[in-house]
mmCIF file of C-alpha atoms in Angstrom:
data_model
loop_
_atom_site.group_PDB
_atom_site.id
_atom_site.type_symbol
_atom_site.label_atom_id
_atom_site.label_comp_id
_atom_site.label_asym_id
_atom_site.label_seq_id
_atom_site.Cartn_x
_atom_site.Cartn_y
_atom_site.Cartn_z
ATOM 1 C CA GLU A 1 100.311 129.789 102.027
ATOM 2 C CA TYR A 2 102.687 131.854 104.159
ATOM 3 C CA GLU A 3 104.680 133.206 101.217
ATOM 4 C CA GLU A 4 101.508 134.023 99.268
ATOM 5 C CA MET A 5 100.028 135.828 102.273
ATOM 6 C CA LYS A 6 103.226 137.828 102.711
ATOM 7 C CA VAL A 7 103.203 138.912 99.052
ATOM 8 C CA PHE A 8 99.617 140.174 99.274
ATOM 9 C CA ALA A 9 100.350 141.972 102.544
ATOM 10 C CA GLU A 10 103.301 143.749 100.932
ATOM 11 C CA LYS A 11 101.037 144.863 98.083
ATOM 12 C CA TYR A 12 98.538 146.240 100.588
ATOM 13 C CA TYR A 13 101.182 148.220 102.471
ATOM 14 C CA ASP A 14 102.527 149.604 99.195
ATOM 15 C CA PHE A 15 99.072 150.994 98.447
ATOM 16 C CA ASP A 16 98.503 154.446 99.959
ATOM 17 C CA LEU A 17 94.844 154.500 100.968
ATOM 18 C CA HIS A 18 93.409 158.032 101.127
ATOM 19 C CA ALA A 19 89.758 157.309 100.334
ATOM 20 C CA TRP A 20 88.341 157.956 103.801
ATOM 21 C CA ASN A 21 84.844 157.658 102.383
ATOM 22 C CA LEU A 22 85.716 153.946 102.519
ATOM 23 C CA THR A 23 86.176 154.064 106.284
ATOM 24 C CA PHE A 24 84.787 150.594 106.947
ATOM 25 C CA ILE A 25 87.153 149.034 104.419
ATOM 26 C CA HIS A 26 90.057 151.015 105.857
ATOM 27 C CA THR A 27 89.373 149.874 109.437
ATOM 28 C CA ALA A 28 89.041 146.258 108.317
ATOM 29 C CA HIS A 29 92.308 146.465 106.384
ATOM 30 C CA THR A 30 94.021 148.033 109.398
ATOM 31 C CA PHE A 31 92.821 145.264 111.711
ATOM 32 C CA TYR A 32 93.674 142.332 109.461
ATOM 33 C CA GLY A 33 96.861 144.022 108.300
ATOM 34 C CA GLY A 34 97.945 144.244 111.936
ATOM 35 C CA LEU A 35 97.246 140.561 112.502
ATOM 36 C CA VAL A 36 99.144 139.581 109.363
ATOM 37 C CA SER A 37 102.052 141.831 110.343
ATOM 38 C CA SER A 38 102.393 140.168 113.742
ATOM 39 C CA TRP A 39 102.361 136.738 112.124
ATOM 40 C CA VAL A 40 104.989 137.693 109.527
ATOM 41 C CA TYR A 41 107.171 139.262 112.210
ATOM 42 C CA ARG A 42 107.173 136.043 114.230
ATOM 43 C CA GLN A 43 108.280 134.125 111.149
ATOM 44 C CA SER A 44 110.789 136.601 109.736
ATOM 45 C CA LYS A 45 111.893 138.769 112.704
ATOM 46 C CA ASP A 46 111.917 141.661 110.232
ATOM 47 C CA PRO A 47 111.372 144.816 112.359
ATOM 48 C CA LYS A 48 109.340 146.556 109.640
ATOM 49 C CA TRP A 49 106.528 144.066 110.271
ATOM 50 C CA ALA A 50 106.647 144.722 114.012
ATOM 51 C CA ASP A 51 106.369 148.435 113.243
ATOM 52 C CA ARG A 52 103.386 147.832 110.973
ATOM 53 C CA ALA A 53 101.696 145.804 113.706
ATOM 54 C CA ARG A 54 102.289 148.586 116.246
ATOM 55 C CA LYS A 55 100.872 151.225 113.906
ATOM 56 C CA ALA A 56 97.786 149.111 113.272
ATOM 57 C CA LYS A 57 97.268 148.636 117.000
ATOM 58 C CA SER A 58 97.675 152.366 117.606
ATOM 59 C CA ALA A 59 95.016 153.175 114.991
ATOM 60 C CA ILE A 60 92.591 150.581 116.340
ATOM 61 C CA LYS A 61 93.130 151.925 119.871
ATOM 62 C CA LYS A 62 92.086 155.411 118.780
ATOM 63 C CA TRP A 63 88.934 154.008 117.224
ATOM 64 C CA ALA A 64 88.234 151.819 120.267
ATOM 65 C CA ASP A 65 88.428 154.888 122.515
ATOM 66 C CA CYS A 66 85.588 156.400 120.467
ATOM 67 C CA ASN A 67 83.655 153.248 119.634
ATOM 68 C CA GLU A 68 84.153 150.396 122.103
ATOM 69 C CA TRP A 69 81.418 148.262 120.571
ATOM 70 C CA ASN A 70 83.078 147.901 117.182
ATOM 71 C CA PHE A 71 86.746 147.987 118.105
ATOM 72 C CA GLN A 72 87.394 146.746 121.652
ATOM 73 C CA ASN A 73 87.704 143.078 120.710
ATOM 74 C CA LYS A 74 89.935 143.955 117.764
ATOM 75 C CA LEU A 75 92.276 145.924 120.004
ATOM 76 C CA TYR A 76 92.469 143.051 122.489
ATOM 77 C CA LEU A 77 93.327 140.604 119.709
ATOM 78 C CA LEU A 78 96.091 142.832 118.366
ATOM 79 C CA GLU A 79 97.397 143.144 121.938
ATOM 80 C CA ALA A 80 97.406 139.357 122.235
ATOM 81 C CA GLU A 81 99.298 138.918 118.983
ATOM 82 C CA GLU A 82 101.839 141.550 120.009
ATOM 83 C CA ALA A 83 102.385 139.810 123.346
ATOM 84 C CA PHE A 84 102.829 136.534 121.429
ATOM 85 C CA CYS A 85 105.513 138.220 119.291
ATOM 86 C CA TYR A 86 107.533 139.144 122.381
ATOM 87 C CA ASP A 87 106.921 135.902 124.254
ATOM 88 C CA ASP A 88 104.829 137.583 126.968
ATOM 89 C CA ILE A 89 102.845 134.431 127.636
ATOM 90 C CA GLN A 90 100.735 135.675 130.536
ATOM 91 C CA SER A 91 99.637 138.824 128.709
ATOM 92 C CA ALA A 92 98.933 136.899 125.513
ATOM 93 C CA GLU A 93 96.695 134.392 127.299
ATOM 94 C CA SER A 94 94.816 137.206 129.030
ATOM 95 C CA PHE A 95 94.277 139.234 125.859
ATOM 96 C CA TYR A 96 93.108 136.233 123.819
ATOM 97 C CA GLU A 97 90.439 135.620 126.460
ATOM 98 C CA LYS A 98 89.480 139.292 126.533
ATOM 99 C CA ALA A 99 89.287 139.370 122.739
ATOM 100 C CA SER A 100 86.988 136.368 122.501
ATOM 101 C CA SER A 101 84.778 137.555 125.388
ATOM 102 C CA SER A 102 84.476 141.059 123.933
ATOM 103 C CA ALA A 103 83.663 139.688 120.475
ATOM 104 C CA ARG A 104 80.917 137.511 121.977
ATOM 105 C CA LYS A 105 79.541 140.408 124.031
ATOM 106 C CA HIS A 106 79.420 142.676 120.991
ATOM 107 C CA ARG A 107 78.054 139.934 118.737
ATOM 108 C CA PHE A 108 81.011 139.551 116.365
ATOM 109 C CA ILE A 109 80.829 135.767 116.169
ATOM 110 C CA HIS A 110 83.331 135.525 113.307
ATOM 111 C CA GLU A 111 85.867 137.560 115.288
ATOM 112 C CA GLU A 112 85.278 135.426 118.380
ATOM 113 C CA ALA A 113 86.131 132.496 116.123
ATOM 114 C CA LEU A 114 89.291 134.236 114.941
ATOM 115 C CA ALA A 115 90.370 135.003 118.519
ATOM 116 C CA HIS A 116 89.929 131.353 119.463
ATOM 117 C CA GLU A 117 91.756 130.180 116.334
ATOM 118 C CA LEU A 118 94.745 132.456 116.908
ATOM 119 C CA ALA A 119 94.845 131.440 120.567
ATOM 120 C CA GLY A 120 95.022 127.854 119.341
ATOM 121 C CA HIS A 121 98.085 128.656 117.248
ATOM 122 C CA PHE A 122 99.633 130.446 120.214
ATOM 123 C CA PHE A 123 99.213 127.449 122.518
ATOM 124 C CA LEU A 124 100.374 125.070 119.810
ATOM 125 C CA GLU A 125 103.622 126.970 119.376
ATOM 126 C CA LYS A 126 104.107 126.962 123.144
ATOM 127 C CA GLY A 127 103.873 123.174 123.172
ATOM 128 C CA LYS A 128 100.427 122.994 124.808
ATOM 129 C CA LYS A 129 98.702 120.768 122.288
ATOM 130 C CA GLY A 130 95.716 119.984 124.524
ATOM 131 C CA ALA A 131 94.914 123.667 125.027
ATOM 132 C CA ALA A 132 95.497 124.334 121.324
ATOM 133 C CA VAL A 133 92.997 121.675 120.280
ATOM 134 C CA GLU A 134 90.478 123.027 122.784
ATOM 135 C CA TYR A 135 90.725 126.506 121.272
ATOM 136 C CA PHE A 136 90.599 125.227 117.704
ATOM 137 C CA MET A 137 87.391 123.391 118.560
ATOM 138 C CA LYS A 138 85.918 126.523 120.134
ATOM 139 C CA ALA A 139 86.772 128.343 116.915
ATOM 140 C CA ARG A 140 85.162 125.528 114.927
ATOM 141 C CA GLU A 141 81.933 125.918 116.869
ATOM 142 C CA ASN A 142 81.986 129.694 116.371
ATOM 143 C CA TYR A 143 82.515 129.359 112.621
ATOM 144 C CA LEU A 144 79.703 126.807 112.430
ATOM 145 C CA GLU A 145 77.421 129.123 114.404
ATOM 146 C CA TRP A 146 78.301 131.914 111.982
ATOM 147 C CA GLY A 147 77.557 129.701 108.996
ATOM 148 C CA ALA A 148 81.110 129.171 107.710
ATOM 149 C CA VAL A 149 80.711 125.419 107.295
ATOM 150 C CA ALA A 150 83.774 124.835 105.104
ATOM 151 C CA LYS A 151 86.031 126.687 107.542
ATOM 152 C CA SER A 152 84.494 124.823 110.467
ATOM 153 C CA ASN A 153 85.137 121.475 108.802
ATOM 154 C CA SER A 154 88.695 122.500 107.941
ATOM 155 C CA LEU A 155 89.457 123.275 111.588
ATOM 156 C CA PHE A 156 87.885 119.984 112.645
ATOM 157 C CA GLU A 157 90.235 118.095 110.338
ATOM 158 C CA TYR A 158 93.200 120.157 111.532
ATOM 159 C CA ALA A 159 92.401 119.401 115.175
ATOM 160 C CA GLN A 160 92.030 115.713 114.388
ATOM 161 C CA GLY A 161 95.443 115.798 112.725
ATOM 162 C CA LEU A 162 96.980 117.285 115.872
ATOM 163 C CA LEU A 163 95.542 114.444 117.916
ATOM 164 C CA SER A 164 96.915 111.766 115.618
ATOM 165 C CA ALA A 165 100.138 109.943 116.420
ATOM 166 C CA LYS A 166 101.808 111.499 113.401
ATOM 167 C CA SER A 167 101.042 115.098 114.360
ATOM 168 C CA SER A 168 103.985 117.458 114.509
ATOM 169 C CA LEU A 169 104.106 120.456 116.822
ATOM 170 C CA GLY A 170 106.783 121.989 114.658
ATOM 171 C CA THR A 171 104.437 122.806 111.778
ATOM 172 C CA CYS A 172 101.734 125.409 111.958
ATOM 173 C CA THR A 173 99.564 126.625 109.097
ATOM 174 C CA PHE A 174 98.692 130.277 108.659
ATOM 175 C CA PRO A 175 95.089 131.011 109.705
ATOM 176 C CA ASP A 176 92.696 131.785 106.876
ATOM 177 C CA PHE A 177 91.739 135.393 107.659
ATOM 178 C CA SER A 178 89.684 135.539 104.465
ATOM 179 C CA SER A 179 87.019 133.347 106.053
ATOM 180 C CA SER A 180 86.331 136.009 108.665
ATOM 181 C CA MET A 181 86.448 138.857 106.168
ATOM 182 C CA SER A 182 84.377 137.647 103.236
ATOM 183 C CA GLY A 183 81.177 136.236 104.694
ATOM 184 C CA PRO A 184 79.551 133.288 106.352
ATOM 185 C CA SER A 185 79.825 130.679 103.587
ATOM 186 C CA ASP A 186 81.298 129.944 100.192
ATOM 187 C CA ASN A 187 78.278 131.347 98.347
ATOM 188 C CA GLY A 188 77.513 134.126 100.826
ATOM 189 C CA GLU A 189 74.563 132.303 102.326
ATOM 190 C CA LYS A 190 74.256 130.844 105.797
ATOM 191 C CA LYS A 191 74.233 127.079 105.940
ATOM 192 C CA LYS A 192 73.461 124.687 108.712
ATOM 193 C CA GLY A 193 76.126 122.064 109.142
ATOM 194 C CA LYS A 194 76.105 118.800 111.011
ATOM 195 C CA ARG A 195 78.054 119.028 114.256
ATOM 196 C CA MET A 196 80.616 116.280 114.290
ATOM 197 C CA PRO A 197 82.296 114.965 117.444
ATOM 198 C CA LEU A 198 86.034 115.504 117.733
ATOM 199 C CA TRP A 199 86.719 111.839 118.419
ATOM 200 C CA SER A 200 85.052 109.239 116.218
ATOM 201 C CA GLU A 201 83.602 106.201 117.934
#
């Protein structure tokens, strides 16, 4: 998944987007491109990805200054991911919380889910499995609320795997950003899913 994601990200950055009549698409690509760039930088330590992440954050900041409602939570999440890249643990924790709170306040449930999911990966990498599971389950609830049942179930299974005796803190899957970009469910319709407990009786 990581290598495939990196290939598609490279293709995006090779494409020079000038169609500003597609502003919404451009802002979405900037946001998710920034998140992907931070993730790739942490894996590869290639400075070009750090630069791409910084440029994305700079663009989102300009938009957030003009339109807090649509962009504040996105800026906070990019700040969190940047802090994660440079091992600024305190700042990362703070910005993940700000990102999720801002997304909730501005009614971007799918982006609240994404903030919680990325915070889960952050805590997992820092060896805090309990906190990671807690954030993954918050993300699961957000995705379920949004109607992304398949994604919600996937996170449930992932969290269960972390709690099993065979779980390994050394492995970490790349978050599926497509679930927060494409829509609430596989067929574009909202579905109501059964809420399953984390621990089976």
